[in-house]
Coordinates of C-alpha atoms in Angstrom, one line a residue:
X143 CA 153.3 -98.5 110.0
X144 CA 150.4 -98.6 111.6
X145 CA 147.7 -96.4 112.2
X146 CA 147.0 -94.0 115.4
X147 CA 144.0 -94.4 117.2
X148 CA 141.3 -92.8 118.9
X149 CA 139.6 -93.6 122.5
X150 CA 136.4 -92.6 122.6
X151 CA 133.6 -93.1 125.2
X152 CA 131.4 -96.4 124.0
X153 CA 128.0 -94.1 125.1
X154 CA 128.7 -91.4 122.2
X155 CA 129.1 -94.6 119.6
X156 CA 125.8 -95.6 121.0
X157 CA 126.4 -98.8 123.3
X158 CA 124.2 -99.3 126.4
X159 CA 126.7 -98.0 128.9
X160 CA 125.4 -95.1 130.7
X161 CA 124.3 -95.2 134.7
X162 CA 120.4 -95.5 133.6
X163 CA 121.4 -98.2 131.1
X164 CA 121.3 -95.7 127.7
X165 CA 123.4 -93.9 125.5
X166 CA 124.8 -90.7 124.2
X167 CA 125.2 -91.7 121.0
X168 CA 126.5 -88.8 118.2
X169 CA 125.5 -89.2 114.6
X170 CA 128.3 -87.2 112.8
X171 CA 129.9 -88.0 109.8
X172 CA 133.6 -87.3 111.5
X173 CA 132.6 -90.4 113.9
X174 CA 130.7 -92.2 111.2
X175 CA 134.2 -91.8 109.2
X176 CA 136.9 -92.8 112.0
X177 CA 134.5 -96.0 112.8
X178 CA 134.6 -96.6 109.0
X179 CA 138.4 -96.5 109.3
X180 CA 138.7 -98.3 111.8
X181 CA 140.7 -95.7 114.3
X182 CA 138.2 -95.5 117.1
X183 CA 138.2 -98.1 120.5
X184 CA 135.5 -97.7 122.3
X185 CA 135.6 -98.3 125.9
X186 CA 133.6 -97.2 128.7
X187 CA 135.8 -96.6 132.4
X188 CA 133.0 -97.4 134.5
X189 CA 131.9 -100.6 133.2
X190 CA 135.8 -101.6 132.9
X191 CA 136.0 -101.1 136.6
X192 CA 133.3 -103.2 137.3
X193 CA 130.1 -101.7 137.4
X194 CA 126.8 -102.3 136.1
X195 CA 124.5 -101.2 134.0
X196 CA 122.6 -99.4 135.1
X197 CA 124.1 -98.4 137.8
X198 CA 123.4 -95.5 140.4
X199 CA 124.3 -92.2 139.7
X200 CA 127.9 -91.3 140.8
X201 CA 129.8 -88.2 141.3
X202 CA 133.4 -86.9 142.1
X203 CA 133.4 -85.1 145.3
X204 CA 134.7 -81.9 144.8
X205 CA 138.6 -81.0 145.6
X206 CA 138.7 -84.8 145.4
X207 CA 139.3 -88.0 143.6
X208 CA 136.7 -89.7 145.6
X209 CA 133.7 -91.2 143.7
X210 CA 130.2 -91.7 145.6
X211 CA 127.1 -92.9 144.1
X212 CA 123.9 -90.9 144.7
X213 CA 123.1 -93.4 147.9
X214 CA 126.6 -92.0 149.7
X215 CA 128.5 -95.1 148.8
X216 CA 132.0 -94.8 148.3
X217 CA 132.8 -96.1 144.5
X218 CA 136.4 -94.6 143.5
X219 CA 137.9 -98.0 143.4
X220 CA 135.9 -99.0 140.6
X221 CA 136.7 -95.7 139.2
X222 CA 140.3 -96.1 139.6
X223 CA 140.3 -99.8 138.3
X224 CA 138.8 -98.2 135.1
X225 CA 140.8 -95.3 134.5
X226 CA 143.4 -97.6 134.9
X227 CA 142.2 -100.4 132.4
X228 CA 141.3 -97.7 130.3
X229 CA 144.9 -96.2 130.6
X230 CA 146.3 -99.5 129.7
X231 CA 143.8 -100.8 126.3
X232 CA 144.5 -96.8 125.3
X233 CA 148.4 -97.8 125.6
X234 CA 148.1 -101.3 123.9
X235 CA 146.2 -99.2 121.1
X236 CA 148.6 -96.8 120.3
X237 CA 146.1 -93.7 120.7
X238 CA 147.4 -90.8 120.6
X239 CA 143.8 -88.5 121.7
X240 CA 140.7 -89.0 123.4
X241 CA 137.4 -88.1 122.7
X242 CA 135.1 -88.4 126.2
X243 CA 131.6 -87.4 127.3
X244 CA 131.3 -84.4 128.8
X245 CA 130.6 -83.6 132.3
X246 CA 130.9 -87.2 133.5
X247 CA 132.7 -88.4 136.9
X248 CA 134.7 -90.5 134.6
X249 CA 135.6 -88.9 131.5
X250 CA 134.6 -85.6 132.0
X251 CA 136.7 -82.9 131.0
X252 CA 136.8 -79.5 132.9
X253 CA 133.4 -79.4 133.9
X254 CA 132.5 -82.3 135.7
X255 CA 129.6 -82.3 138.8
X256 CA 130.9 -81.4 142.2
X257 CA 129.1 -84.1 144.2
X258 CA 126.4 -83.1 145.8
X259 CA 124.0 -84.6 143.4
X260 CA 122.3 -81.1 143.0
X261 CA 123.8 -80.5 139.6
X262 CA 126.0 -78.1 140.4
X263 CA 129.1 -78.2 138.3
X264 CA 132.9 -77.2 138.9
X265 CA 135.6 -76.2 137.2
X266 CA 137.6 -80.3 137.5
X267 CA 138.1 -83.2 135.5
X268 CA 136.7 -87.2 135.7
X269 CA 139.1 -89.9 137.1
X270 CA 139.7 -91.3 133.8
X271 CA 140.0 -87.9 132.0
X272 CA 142.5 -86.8 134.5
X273 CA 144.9 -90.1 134.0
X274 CA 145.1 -90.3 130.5
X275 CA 146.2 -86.4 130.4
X276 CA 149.0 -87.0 132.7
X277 CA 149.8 -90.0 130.4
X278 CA 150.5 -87.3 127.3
X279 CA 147.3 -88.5 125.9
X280 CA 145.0 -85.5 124.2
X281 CA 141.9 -85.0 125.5
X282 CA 138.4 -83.8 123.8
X283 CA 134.7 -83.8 125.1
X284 CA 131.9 -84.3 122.6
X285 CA 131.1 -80.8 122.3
X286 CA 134.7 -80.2 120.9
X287 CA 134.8 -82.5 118.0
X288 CA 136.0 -79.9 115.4
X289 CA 139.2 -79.1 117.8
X290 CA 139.3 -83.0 117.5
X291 CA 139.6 -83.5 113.7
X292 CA 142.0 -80.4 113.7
X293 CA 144.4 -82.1 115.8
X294 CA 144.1 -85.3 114.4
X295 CA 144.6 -84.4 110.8
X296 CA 147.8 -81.6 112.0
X297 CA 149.0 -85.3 113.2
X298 CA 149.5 -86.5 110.0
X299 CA 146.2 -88.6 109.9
X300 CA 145.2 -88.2 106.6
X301 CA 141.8 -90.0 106.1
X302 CA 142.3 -93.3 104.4

C-alpha cells in the first residue's frame, strides 16, 4: 500500500513562487524529514491558475470569493483554476492534509486579508484553503506544524 501524502505550499519548501517573486521557505527538520520521505507535493494555486511570477499583490474581498489584485483587477478566475488544479493533483496524490501559508488569498487559513490592501485581516479562508476543506482534506498553516505531525503520525504515518 502506498503511502499518504502531504500538500504543502511550494513557497515554505523554498521555490520562487510568491507575488514579489520569493519565498517562504521553513527550515524544520519535520519538513526536511517528510521531503526525505518523499510524502510532500508541492504546489503553488496561484501559479497553477496561471499567474506569474511576480505577480501583483492580490486579495480576497471580504464576505467574498472574489480575488482583486492591488491595481482593482478582478483575478478570481485564476484563483478558481488553481484551487481547482490544486484540488485535483491533491486527489491524484492521495493526500490526506494540507500544510498552507498563512494569511494568503489562496491558501490562507482563517486569517486571511480582507481586501482593501491596508493589511487589515478577517476572520476567512483563501480560495484554495476553502476547497480542499470541503473536499475532507485537513488543513494546517505554517505556524501550526506541531498540530500537523500530531495528526499525521495519529494517521498511522509512522516515519519510514
Amino acid at each position: 500500500m502506498s503511502r499518504r501524502k502531504i500538500v504543502i505550499s511550494a513557497c515554505l519548501l523554498g521555490e520562487n513562487v510568491k507575488y514579489d517573486g520569493g519565498n517562504n521557505a521553513l527550515h524544520v527538520k519535520i519538513l526536511e524529514q517528510w521531503k526525505d520521505e518523499g510524502v510532500l507535493v508541492p504546489l503553488c494555486p496561484e501559479v497553477l491558475g496561471g499567474l506569474s511570477v511576480p505577480r501583483l499583490a492580490c486579495e480576497v474581498l471580504q464576505g467574498t470569493n472574489r480575488v482583486v489584485n492591488r491595481i482593482g483587477e478582478d483575478v478570481s478566475e485564476a484563483f478558481s483554476k488553481g484551487a481547482k488544479e490544486s484540488l485535483r493533483i491533491a486527489k491524484l496524490e492521495g493526500v490526506c492534509m494540507a500544510i498552507l501559508k498563512a494569511r494568503s488569498p489562496s491558501c490562507g487559513k482563517d486569517i486571511i486579508y480582507d481586501g482593501t490592501f491596508t493589511s487589515t485581516r478577517v476572520n476567512d479562508s483563501g480560495i484554495t484553503c476553502k476547497l480542499l476543506q470541503e473536499s475532507g482534506i485537513v488543513v494546517f498553516s505554517e505556524e501550526e506544524l506541531s498540530l500537523a505531525e500530531a495528526f499525521w503520525h495519529s494517521k498511522g504515518n509512522a516515519p519510514l
